[in-house]
Short mmCIF file of C-alpha atoms and ligand atoms in Angstrom, two decimals:
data_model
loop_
_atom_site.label_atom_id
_atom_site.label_comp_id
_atom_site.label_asym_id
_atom_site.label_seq_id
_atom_site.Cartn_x
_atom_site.Cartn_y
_atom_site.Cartn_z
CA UNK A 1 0.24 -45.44 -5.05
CA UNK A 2 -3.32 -46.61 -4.53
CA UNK A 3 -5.58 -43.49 -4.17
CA UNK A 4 -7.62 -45.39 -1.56
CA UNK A 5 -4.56 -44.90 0.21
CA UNK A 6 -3.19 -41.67 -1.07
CA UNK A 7 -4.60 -38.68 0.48
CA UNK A 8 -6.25 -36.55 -3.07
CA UNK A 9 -9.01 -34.26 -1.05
CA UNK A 10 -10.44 -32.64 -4.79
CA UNK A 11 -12.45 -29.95 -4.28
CA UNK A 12 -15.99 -29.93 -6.43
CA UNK A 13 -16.58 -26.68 -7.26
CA UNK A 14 -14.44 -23.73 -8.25
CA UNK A 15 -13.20 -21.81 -5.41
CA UNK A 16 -14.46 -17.94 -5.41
CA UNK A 17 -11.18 -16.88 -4.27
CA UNK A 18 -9.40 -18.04 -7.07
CA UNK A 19 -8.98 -15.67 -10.43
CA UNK A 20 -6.66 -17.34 -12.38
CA UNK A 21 -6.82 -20.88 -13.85
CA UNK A 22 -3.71 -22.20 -12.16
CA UNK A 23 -4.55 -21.18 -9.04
CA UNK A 24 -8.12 -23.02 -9.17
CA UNK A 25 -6.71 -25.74 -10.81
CA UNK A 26 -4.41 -26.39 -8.09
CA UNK A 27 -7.08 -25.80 -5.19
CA UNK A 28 -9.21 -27.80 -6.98
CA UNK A 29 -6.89 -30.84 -7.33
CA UNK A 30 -6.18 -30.68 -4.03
CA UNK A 31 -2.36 -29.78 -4.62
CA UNK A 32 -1.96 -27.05 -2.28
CA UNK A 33 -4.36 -25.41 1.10
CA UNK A 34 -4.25 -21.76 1.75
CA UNK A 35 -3.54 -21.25 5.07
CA UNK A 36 -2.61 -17.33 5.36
CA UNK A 37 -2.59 -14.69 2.73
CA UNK A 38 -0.23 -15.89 0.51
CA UNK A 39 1.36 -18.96 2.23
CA UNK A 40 0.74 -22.39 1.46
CA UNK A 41 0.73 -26.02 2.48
CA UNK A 42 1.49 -28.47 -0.07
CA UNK A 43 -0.55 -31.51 0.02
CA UNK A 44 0.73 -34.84 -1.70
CA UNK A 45 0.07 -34.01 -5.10
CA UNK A 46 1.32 -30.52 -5.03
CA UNK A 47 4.46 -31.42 -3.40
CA UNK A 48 5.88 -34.42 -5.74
CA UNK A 49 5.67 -31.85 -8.50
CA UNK A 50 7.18 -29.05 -6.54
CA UNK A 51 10.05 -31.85 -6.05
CA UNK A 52 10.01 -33.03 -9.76
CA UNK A 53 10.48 -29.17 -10.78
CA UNK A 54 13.37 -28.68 -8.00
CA UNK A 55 14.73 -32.22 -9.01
CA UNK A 56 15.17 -30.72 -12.83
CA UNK A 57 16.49 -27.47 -11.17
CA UNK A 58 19.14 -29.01 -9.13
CA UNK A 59 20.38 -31.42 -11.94
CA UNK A 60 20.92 -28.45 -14.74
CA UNK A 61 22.59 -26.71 -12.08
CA UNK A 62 24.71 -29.72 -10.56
CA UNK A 63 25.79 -30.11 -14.47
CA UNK A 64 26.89 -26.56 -15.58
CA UNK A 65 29.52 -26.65 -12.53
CA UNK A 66 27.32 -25.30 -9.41
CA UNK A 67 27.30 -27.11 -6.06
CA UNK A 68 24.84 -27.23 -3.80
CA UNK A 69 24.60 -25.98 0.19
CA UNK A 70 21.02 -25.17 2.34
CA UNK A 71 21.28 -21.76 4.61
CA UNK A 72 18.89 -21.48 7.01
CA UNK A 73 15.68 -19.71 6.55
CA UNK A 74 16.32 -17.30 9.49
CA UNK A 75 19.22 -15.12 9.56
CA UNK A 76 20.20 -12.76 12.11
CA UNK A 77 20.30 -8.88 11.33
CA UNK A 78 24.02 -8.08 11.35
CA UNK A 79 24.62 -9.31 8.27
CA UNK A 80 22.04 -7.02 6.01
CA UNK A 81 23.54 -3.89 8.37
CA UNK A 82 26.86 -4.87 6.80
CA UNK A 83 25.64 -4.56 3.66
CA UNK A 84 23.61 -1.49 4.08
CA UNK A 85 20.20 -3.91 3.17
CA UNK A 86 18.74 -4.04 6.90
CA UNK A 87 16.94 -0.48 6.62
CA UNK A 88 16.66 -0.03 2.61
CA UNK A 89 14.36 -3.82 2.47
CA UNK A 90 11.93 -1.90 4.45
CA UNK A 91 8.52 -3.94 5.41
CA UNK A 92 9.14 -6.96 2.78
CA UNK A 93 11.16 -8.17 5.10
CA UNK A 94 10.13 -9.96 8.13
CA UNK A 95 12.06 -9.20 11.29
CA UNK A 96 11.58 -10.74 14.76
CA UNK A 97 13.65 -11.07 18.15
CA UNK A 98 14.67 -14.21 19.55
CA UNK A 99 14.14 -14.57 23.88
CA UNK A 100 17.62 -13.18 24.07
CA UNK A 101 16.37 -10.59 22.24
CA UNK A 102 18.56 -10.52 19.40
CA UNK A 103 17.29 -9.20 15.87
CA UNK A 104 16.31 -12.38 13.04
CA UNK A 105 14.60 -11.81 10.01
CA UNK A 106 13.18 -14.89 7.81
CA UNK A 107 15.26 -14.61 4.56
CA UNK A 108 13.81 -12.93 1.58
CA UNK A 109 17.01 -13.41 -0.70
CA UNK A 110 20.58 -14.70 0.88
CA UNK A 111 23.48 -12.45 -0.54
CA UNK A 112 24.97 -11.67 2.42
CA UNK A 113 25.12 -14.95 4.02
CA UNK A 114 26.70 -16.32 0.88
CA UNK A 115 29.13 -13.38 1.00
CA UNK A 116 29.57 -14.22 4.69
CA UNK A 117 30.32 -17.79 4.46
CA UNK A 118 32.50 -17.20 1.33
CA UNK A 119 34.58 -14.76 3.63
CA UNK A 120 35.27 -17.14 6.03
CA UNK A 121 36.76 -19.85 3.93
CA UNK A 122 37.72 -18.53 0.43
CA UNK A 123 41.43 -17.00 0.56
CA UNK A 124 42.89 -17.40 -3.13
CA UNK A 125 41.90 -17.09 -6.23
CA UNK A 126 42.75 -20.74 -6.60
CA UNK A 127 39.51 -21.43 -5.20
CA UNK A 128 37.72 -19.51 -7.91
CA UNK A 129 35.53 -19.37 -9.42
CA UNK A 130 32.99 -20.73 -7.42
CA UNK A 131 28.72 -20.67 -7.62
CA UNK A 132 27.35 -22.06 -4.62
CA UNK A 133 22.80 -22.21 -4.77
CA UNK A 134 20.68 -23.32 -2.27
CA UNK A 135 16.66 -24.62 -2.77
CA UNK A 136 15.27 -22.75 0.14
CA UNK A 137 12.08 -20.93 1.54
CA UNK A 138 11.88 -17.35 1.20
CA UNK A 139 9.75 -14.82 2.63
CA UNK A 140 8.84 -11.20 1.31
CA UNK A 141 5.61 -9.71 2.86
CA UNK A 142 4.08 -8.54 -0.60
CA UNK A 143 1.15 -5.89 -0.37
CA UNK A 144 -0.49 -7.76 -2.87
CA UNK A 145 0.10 -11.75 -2.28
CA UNK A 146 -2.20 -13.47 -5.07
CA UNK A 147 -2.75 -15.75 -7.46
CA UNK A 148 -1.81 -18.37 -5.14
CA UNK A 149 1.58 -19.59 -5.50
CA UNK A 150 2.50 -17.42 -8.33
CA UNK A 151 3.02 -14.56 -6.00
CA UNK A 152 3.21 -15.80 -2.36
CA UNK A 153 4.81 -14.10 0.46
CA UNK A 154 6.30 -17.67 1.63
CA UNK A 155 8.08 -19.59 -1.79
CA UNK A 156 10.31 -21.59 -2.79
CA UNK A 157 13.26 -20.40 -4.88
CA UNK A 158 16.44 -21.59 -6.33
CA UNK A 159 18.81 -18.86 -5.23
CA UNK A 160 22.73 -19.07 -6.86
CA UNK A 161 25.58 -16.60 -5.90
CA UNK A 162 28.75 -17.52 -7.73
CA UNK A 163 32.33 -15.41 -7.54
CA UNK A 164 34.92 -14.24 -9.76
CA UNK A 165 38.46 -12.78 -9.99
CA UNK A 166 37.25 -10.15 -12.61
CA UNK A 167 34.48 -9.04 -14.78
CA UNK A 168 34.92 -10.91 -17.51
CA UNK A 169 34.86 -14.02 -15.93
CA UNK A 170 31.95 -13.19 -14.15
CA UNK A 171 30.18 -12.27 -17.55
CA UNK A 172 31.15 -15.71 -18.75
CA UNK A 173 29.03 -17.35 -15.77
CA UNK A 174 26.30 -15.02 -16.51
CA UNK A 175 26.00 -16.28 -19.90
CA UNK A 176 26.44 -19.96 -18.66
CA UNK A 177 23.68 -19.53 -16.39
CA UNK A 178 21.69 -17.89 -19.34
CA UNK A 179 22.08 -21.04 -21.42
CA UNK A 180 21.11 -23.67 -18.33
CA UNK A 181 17.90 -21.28 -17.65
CA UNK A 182 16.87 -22.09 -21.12
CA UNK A 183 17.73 -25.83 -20.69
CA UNK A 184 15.61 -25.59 -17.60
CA UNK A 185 12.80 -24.77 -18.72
CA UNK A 186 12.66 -26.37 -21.78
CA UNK A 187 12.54 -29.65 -19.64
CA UNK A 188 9.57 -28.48 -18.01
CA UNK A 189 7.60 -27.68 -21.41
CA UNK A 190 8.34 -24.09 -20.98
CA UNK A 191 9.52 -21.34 -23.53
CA UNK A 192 10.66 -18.57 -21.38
CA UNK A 193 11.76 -14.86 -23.11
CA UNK A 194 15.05 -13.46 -21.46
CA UNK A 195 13.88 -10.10 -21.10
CA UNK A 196 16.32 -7.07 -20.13
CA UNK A 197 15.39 -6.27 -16.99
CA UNK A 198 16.04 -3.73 -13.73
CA UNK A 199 17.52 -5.04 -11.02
CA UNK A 200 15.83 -3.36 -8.19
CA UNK A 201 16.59 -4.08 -4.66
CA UNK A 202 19.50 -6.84 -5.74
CA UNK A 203 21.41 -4.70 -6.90
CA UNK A 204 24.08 -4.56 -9.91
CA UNK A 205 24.08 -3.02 -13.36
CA UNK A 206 23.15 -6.02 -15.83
CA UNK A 207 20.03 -8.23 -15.43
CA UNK A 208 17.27 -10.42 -17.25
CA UNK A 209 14.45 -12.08 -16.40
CA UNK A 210 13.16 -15.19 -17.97
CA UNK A 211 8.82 -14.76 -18.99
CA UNK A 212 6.82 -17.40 -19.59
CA UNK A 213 4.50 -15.87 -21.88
CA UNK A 214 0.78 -15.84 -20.27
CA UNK A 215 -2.38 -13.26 -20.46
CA UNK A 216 -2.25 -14.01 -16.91
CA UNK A 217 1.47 -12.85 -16.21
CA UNK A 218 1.26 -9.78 -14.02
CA UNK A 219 4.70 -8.62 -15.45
CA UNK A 220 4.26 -6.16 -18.94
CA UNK A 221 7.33 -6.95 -21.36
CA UNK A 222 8.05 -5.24 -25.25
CA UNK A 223 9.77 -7.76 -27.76
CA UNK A 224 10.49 -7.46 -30.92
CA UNK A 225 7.99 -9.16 -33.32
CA UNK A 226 10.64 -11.57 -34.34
CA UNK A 227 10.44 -13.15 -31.32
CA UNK A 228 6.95 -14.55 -32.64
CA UNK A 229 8.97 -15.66 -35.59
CA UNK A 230 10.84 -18.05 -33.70
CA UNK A 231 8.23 -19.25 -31.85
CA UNK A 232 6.24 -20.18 -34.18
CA UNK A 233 8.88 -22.01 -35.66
CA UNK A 234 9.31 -24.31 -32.96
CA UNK A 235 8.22 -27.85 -34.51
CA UNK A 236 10.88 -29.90 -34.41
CA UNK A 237 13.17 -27.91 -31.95
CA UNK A 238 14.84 -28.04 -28.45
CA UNK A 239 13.23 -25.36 -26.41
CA UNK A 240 16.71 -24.24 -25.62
CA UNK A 241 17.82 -24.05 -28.88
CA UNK A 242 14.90 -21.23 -29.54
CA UNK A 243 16.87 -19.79 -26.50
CA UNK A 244 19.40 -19.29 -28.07
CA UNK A 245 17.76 -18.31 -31.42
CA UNK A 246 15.66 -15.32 -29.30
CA UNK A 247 19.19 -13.95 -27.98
CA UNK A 248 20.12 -10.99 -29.42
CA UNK A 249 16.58 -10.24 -29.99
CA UNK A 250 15.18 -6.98 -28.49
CA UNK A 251 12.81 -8.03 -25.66
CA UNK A 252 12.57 -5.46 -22.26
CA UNK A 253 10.92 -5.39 -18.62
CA UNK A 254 8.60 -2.47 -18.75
CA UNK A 255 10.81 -0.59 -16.44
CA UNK A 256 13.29 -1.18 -18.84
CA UNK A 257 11.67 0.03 -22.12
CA UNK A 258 12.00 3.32 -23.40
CA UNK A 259 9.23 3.77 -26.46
CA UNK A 260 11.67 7.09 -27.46
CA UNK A 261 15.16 4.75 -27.64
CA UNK A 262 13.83 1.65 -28.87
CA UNK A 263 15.84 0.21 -31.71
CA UNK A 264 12.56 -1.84 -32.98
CA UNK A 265 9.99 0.23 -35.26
CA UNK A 266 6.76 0.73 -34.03
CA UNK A 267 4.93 -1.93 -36.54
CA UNK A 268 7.48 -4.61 -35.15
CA UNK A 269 6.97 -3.75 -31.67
CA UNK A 270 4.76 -6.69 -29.27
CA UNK A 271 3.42 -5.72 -25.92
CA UNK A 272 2.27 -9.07 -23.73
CA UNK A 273 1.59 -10.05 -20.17
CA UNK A 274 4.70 -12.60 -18.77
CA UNK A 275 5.28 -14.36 -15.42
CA UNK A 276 8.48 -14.06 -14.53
CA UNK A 277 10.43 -17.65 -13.55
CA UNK A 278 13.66 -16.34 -13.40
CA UNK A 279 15.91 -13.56 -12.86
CA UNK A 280 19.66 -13.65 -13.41
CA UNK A 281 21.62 -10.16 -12.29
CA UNK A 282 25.63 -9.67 -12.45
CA UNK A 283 26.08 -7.50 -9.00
CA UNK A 284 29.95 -6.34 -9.80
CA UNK A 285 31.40 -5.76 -6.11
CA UNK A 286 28.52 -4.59 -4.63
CA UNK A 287 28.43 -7.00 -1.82
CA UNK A 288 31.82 -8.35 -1.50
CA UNK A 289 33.00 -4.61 -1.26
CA UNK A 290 30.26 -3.30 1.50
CA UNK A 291 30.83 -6.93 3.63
CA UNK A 292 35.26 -6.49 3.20
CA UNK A 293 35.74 -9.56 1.35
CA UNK A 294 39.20 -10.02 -0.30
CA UNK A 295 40.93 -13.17 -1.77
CA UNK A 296 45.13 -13.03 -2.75
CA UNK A 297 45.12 -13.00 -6.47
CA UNK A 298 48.04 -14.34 -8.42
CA UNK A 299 50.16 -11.78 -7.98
CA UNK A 300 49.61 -11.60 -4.17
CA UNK A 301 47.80 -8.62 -4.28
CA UNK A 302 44.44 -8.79 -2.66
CA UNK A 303 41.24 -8.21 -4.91
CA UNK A 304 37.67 -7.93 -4.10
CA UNK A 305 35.75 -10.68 -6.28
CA UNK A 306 32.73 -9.89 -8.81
CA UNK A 307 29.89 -11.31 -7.62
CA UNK A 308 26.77 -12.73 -9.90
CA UNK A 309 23.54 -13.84 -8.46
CA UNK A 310 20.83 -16.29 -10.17
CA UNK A 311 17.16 -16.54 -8.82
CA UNK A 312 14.04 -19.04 -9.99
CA UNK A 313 10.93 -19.39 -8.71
CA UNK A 314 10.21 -22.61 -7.89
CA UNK A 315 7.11 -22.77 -6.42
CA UNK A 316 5.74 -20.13 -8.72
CA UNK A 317 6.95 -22.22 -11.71
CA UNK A 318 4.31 -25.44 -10.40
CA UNK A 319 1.40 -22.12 -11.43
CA UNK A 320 3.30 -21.43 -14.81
CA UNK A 321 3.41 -24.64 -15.89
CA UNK A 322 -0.23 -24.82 -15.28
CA UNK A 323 -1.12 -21.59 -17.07
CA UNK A 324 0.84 -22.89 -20.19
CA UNK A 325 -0.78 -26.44 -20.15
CA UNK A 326 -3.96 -27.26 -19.39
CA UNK A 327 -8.17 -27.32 -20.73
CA UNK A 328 -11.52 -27.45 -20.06
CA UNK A 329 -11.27 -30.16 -18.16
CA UNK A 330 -7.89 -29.41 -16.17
CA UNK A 331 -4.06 -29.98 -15.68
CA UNK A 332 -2.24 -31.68 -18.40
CA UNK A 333 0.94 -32.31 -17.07
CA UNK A 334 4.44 -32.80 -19.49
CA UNK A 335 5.85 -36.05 -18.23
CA UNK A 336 8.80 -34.32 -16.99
CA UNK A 337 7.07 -33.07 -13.44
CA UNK A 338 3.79 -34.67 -13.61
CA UNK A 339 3.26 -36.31 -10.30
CA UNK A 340 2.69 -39.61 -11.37
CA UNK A 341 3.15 -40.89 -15.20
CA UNK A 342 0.24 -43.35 -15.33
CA UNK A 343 -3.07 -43.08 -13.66
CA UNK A 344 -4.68 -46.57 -13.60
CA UNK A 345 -8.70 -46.68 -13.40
CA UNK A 346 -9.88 -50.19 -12.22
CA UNK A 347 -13.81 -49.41 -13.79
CA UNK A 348 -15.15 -52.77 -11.73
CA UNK A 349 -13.39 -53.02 -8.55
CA UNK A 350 -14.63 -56.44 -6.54
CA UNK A 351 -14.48 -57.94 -9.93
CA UNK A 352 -12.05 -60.54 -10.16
CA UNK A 353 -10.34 -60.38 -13.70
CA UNK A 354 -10.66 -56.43 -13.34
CA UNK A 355 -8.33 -56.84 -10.00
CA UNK A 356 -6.47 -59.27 -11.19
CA UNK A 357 -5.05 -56.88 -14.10
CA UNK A 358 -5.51 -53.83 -12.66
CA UNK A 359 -2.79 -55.65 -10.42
CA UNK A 360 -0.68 -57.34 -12.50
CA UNK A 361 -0.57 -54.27 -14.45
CA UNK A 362 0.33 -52.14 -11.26
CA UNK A 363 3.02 -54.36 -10.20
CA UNK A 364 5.02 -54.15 -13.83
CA UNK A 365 4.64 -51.00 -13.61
CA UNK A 366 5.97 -50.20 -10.29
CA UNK A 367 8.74 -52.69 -10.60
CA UNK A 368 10.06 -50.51 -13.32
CA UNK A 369 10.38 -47.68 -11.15
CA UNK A 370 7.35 -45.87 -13.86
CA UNK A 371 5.14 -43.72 -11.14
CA UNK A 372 1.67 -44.96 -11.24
CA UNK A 373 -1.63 -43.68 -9.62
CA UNK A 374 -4.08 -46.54 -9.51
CA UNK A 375 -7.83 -45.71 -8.92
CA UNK A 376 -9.11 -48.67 -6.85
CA UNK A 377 -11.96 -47.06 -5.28
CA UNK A 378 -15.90 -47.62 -5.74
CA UNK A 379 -16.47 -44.50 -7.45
CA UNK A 380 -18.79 -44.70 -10.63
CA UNK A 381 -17.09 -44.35 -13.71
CA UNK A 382 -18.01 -40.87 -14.74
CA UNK A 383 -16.50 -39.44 -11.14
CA UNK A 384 -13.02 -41.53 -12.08
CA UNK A 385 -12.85 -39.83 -15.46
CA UNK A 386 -13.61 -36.85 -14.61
CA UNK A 387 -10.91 -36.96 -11.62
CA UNK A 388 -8.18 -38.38 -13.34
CA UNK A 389 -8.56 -35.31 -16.40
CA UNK A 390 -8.67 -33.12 -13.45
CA UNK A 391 -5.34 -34.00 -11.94
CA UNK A 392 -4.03 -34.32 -15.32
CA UNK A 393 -1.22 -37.11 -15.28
CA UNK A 394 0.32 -37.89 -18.91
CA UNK A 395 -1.71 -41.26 -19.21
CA UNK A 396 -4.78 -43.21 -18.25
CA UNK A 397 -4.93 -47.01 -18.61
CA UNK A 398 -8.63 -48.13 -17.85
CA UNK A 399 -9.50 -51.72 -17.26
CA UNK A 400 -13.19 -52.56 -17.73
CA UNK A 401 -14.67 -55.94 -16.96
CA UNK A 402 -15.19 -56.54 -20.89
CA UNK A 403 -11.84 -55.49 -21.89
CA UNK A 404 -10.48 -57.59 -18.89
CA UNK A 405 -12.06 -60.98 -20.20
CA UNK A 406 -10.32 -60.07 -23.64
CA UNK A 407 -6.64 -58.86 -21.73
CA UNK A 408 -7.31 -55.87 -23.27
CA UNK A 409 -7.03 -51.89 -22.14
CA UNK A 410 -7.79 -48.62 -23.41
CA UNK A 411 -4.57 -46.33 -22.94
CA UNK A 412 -5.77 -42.67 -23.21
CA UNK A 413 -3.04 -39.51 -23.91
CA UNK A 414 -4.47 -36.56 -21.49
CA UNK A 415 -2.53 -34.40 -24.02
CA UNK A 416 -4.37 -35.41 -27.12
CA UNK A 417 -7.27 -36.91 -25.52
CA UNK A 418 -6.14 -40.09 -28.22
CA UNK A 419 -7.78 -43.31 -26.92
CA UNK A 420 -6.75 -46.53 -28.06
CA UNK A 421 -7.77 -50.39 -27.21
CA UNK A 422 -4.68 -52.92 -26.98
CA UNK A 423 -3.73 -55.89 -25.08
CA UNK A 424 -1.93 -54.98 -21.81
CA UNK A 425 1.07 -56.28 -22.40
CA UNK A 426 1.38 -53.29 -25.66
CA UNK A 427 -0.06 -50.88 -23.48
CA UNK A 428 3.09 -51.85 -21.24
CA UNK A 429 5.26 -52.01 -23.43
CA UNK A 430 4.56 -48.09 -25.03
CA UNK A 431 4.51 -47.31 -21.10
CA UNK A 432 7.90 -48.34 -20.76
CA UNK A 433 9.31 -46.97 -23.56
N1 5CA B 501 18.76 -13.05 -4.98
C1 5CA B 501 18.15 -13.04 -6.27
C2 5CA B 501 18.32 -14.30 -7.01
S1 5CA B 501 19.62 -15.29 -6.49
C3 5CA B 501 16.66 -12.77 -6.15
O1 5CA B 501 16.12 -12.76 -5.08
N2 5CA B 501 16.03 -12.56 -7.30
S2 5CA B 501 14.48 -12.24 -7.45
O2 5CA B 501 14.05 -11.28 -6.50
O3 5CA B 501 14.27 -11.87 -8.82
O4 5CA B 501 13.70 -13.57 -7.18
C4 5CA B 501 14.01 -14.74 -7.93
C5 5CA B 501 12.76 -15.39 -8.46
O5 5CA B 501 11.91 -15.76 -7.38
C6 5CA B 501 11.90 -14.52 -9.33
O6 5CA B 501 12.36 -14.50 -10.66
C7 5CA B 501 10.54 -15.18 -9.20
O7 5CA B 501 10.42 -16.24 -10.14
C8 5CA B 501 10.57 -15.75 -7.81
N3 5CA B 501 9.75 -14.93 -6.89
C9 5CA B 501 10.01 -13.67 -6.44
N4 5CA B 501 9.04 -13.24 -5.64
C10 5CA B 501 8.12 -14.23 -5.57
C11 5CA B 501 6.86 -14.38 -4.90
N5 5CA B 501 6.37 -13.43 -4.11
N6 5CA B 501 6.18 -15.54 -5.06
C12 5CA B 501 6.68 -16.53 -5.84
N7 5CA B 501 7.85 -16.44 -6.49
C13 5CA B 501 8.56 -15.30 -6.37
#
């Protein structure tokens, strides 16, 4: 992409309404535009990373055995009356009338329409089990939307229901889902805790929720000190494999810790701030037994099936990421959802041999299917620099007229800040690798 014809509107100065870093980082790189409290556009930038961190959702799901529908984002009211939700949501949810006059609300979670479309096609417990998740918009009207998309009132989650002929089975997909939430984030530079958790207005008796460690978190969580230990042990590991190392560790929601029943002593007890990314419950029958789902099981004998649900916050994972990686001068993406891998900055452009590589360069690049963002507009040096650090992709490959006489470039790591001068063809060849 050429950013003289992208569409990158960076924003100067620090926006007063922003009070945490990722949320100015993200106005300021012109990722997403407020445009009510709490609900978002996402502008070019902000949206291939919001697909990168869906694409990495959707694949880890897709590979532990869930498939995939879309359910609308409006749903009409029978449904949550079925399941006793429609008056206990209260004013989270949104609820309007169609011209006929008929009750919608926009979805804030999709239970029953899972439960509603499971009843009208599962029969047997042949067909089980089954975990059907959707990528889809929600909407809760929070009190307190802030922090832009960290907590909006319209997101993006990844909501999974799956369903089971007993408990046990549905424990074993709990777990499962445990294991690909670690894998998940681990491929987005993330180490989240699994934190016992309440499971409020969802429902059920057993819950987690996955916190990305962050001053900025606006969720309070207890872990044992241990859970340091592994952390700072991490050289040399897969993120997921601290996963599994923290399991078994005590870590607990706030609602969930009792200072009186805690099995850690008190000099081995943490206290820190987390966002919350993820949320896995196991809801027993709750749903399937208020909505009158049955299936035949083997011996003929109908059975209501154990339900499980699995949430992540999608769009709130794009802020996250940001809080966990980023400096003085702004986003530094992990390759894995940054929104282009290379940003190319022509220092001369009119210049001939400049063009010429900055070109050449461009083309190998993009012919490789390797994601480029090449600078190709008059702006002085300083402004290019400064932009590119801002908008933090992995690397920078700058081509100046005297490098450009030589075939050389300097190939800069946003991470490290590590510049080095080579001839283009090794800078290609490392950018290829
Ligand atoms: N039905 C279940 C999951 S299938 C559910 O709704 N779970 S939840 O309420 O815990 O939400 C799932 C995830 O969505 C949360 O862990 C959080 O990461 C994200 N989320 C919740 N509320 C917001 C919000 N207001 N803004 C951004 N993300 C949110």
């Amino acid at each position: 992409m050429r950013l003289s014809k992208f569409f990158l509107p960076l924003l100067r100065e620090n926006p007063s309404e922003a009070q945490i870093i990722s949320h100015r980082l993200m106005l300021r790189s012109g990722m997403v535009r407020q445009q009510a409290a709490g609900i978002y556009s996402w502008l070019p930038l902000g949206l291939r990373v919001l697909e990168n961190v869906a694409r990495i959702v959707a694949e880890e799901l897709d590979a532990a055995g869930c498939v995939r529908v879309l359910m609308p984002t409006l749903q009409p009211s029978e449904l949550w009356k079925e399941s006793g939700r429609y008056d206990s949501m209260g004013k989270e949810m949104l609820r309007f009338n169609d011209r006929a006059e008929r009750e919608l609300l926009y979805s804030p979670t999709n239970e029953e329409m899972i439960v509603d479309i499971f009843r009208g096609y599962v029969k047997s417990y042949k067909q089980l089990p089954l975990n059907l998740y959707q990528i889809q918009w929600k909407f809760r009207d929070e009190v307190r939307p802030r922090f832009g998309v960290m907590r909006g009132r319209e997101f993006l989650m990844k909501d999974a229901y799956s369903f089971h002929l007993d408990v046990e089975d549905a424990k074993r997909e709990y777990a499962k889902m445990y294991d690909a939430y670690h894998r998940i984030f681990a491929r987005m530079g993330l180490v989240a805790i699994a934190v016992n958790a309440d499971s409020g207005a969802i429902g059920g008796n057993l819950s987690h929720e996955f916190q990305v460690l962050a001053e900025t978190g606006e969720s309070q969580i207890y872990y044992d000190q241990k859970v340091e230990d592994v952390m700072a042990n991490m050289q040399g590991k897969q993120a997921w494999e601290i996963g599994e190392e923290l399991r078994g560790l005590y870590a607990a929601a706030d609602e969930q810790h009792k200072p009186d029943a805690c099995p850690v002593p008190k000099e081995r007890l943490r206290e820190a701030r987390g966002i919350e990314v993820g949320h896995v419950f196991f809801l027993g029958n709750k749903y399937s037994k208020a909505m009158g789902v049955t299936i035949t099981g083997a011996d003929g004998n109908p059975v209501t099936p154990e339900m499980g649900c699995y949430g992540i916050g999608v769009s709130r994972l794009v802020g996250a990421i940001i809080e966990a990686s980023h400096d003085d001068n702004g986003i530094i993406w992990p390759e894995s959802v940054a929104p282009f891998k290379i940003g190319l900055i022509n220092l001369r452009v009119g210049d001939a041999k400049c063009d010429a590589l900055c070109q050449q360069l461009y083309e190998s690049l993009q012919s490789k299917g390797v994601t480029v963002l090449y600078d190709d507009t008059d702006e002085r040096a300083g402004g290019k620099f400064a932009s590119m650090d801002l908008i933090g992709l992995p690397w920078q490959v700058v081509i100046g007229p005297k490098g450009a006489e030589k075939g050389t470039v300097e190939l800069k790591n946003r991470r490290n800040g590590e510049k080095v001068e080579m001839p283009v063809e090794n800078a290609l060849a490392q950018l290829l690798k």
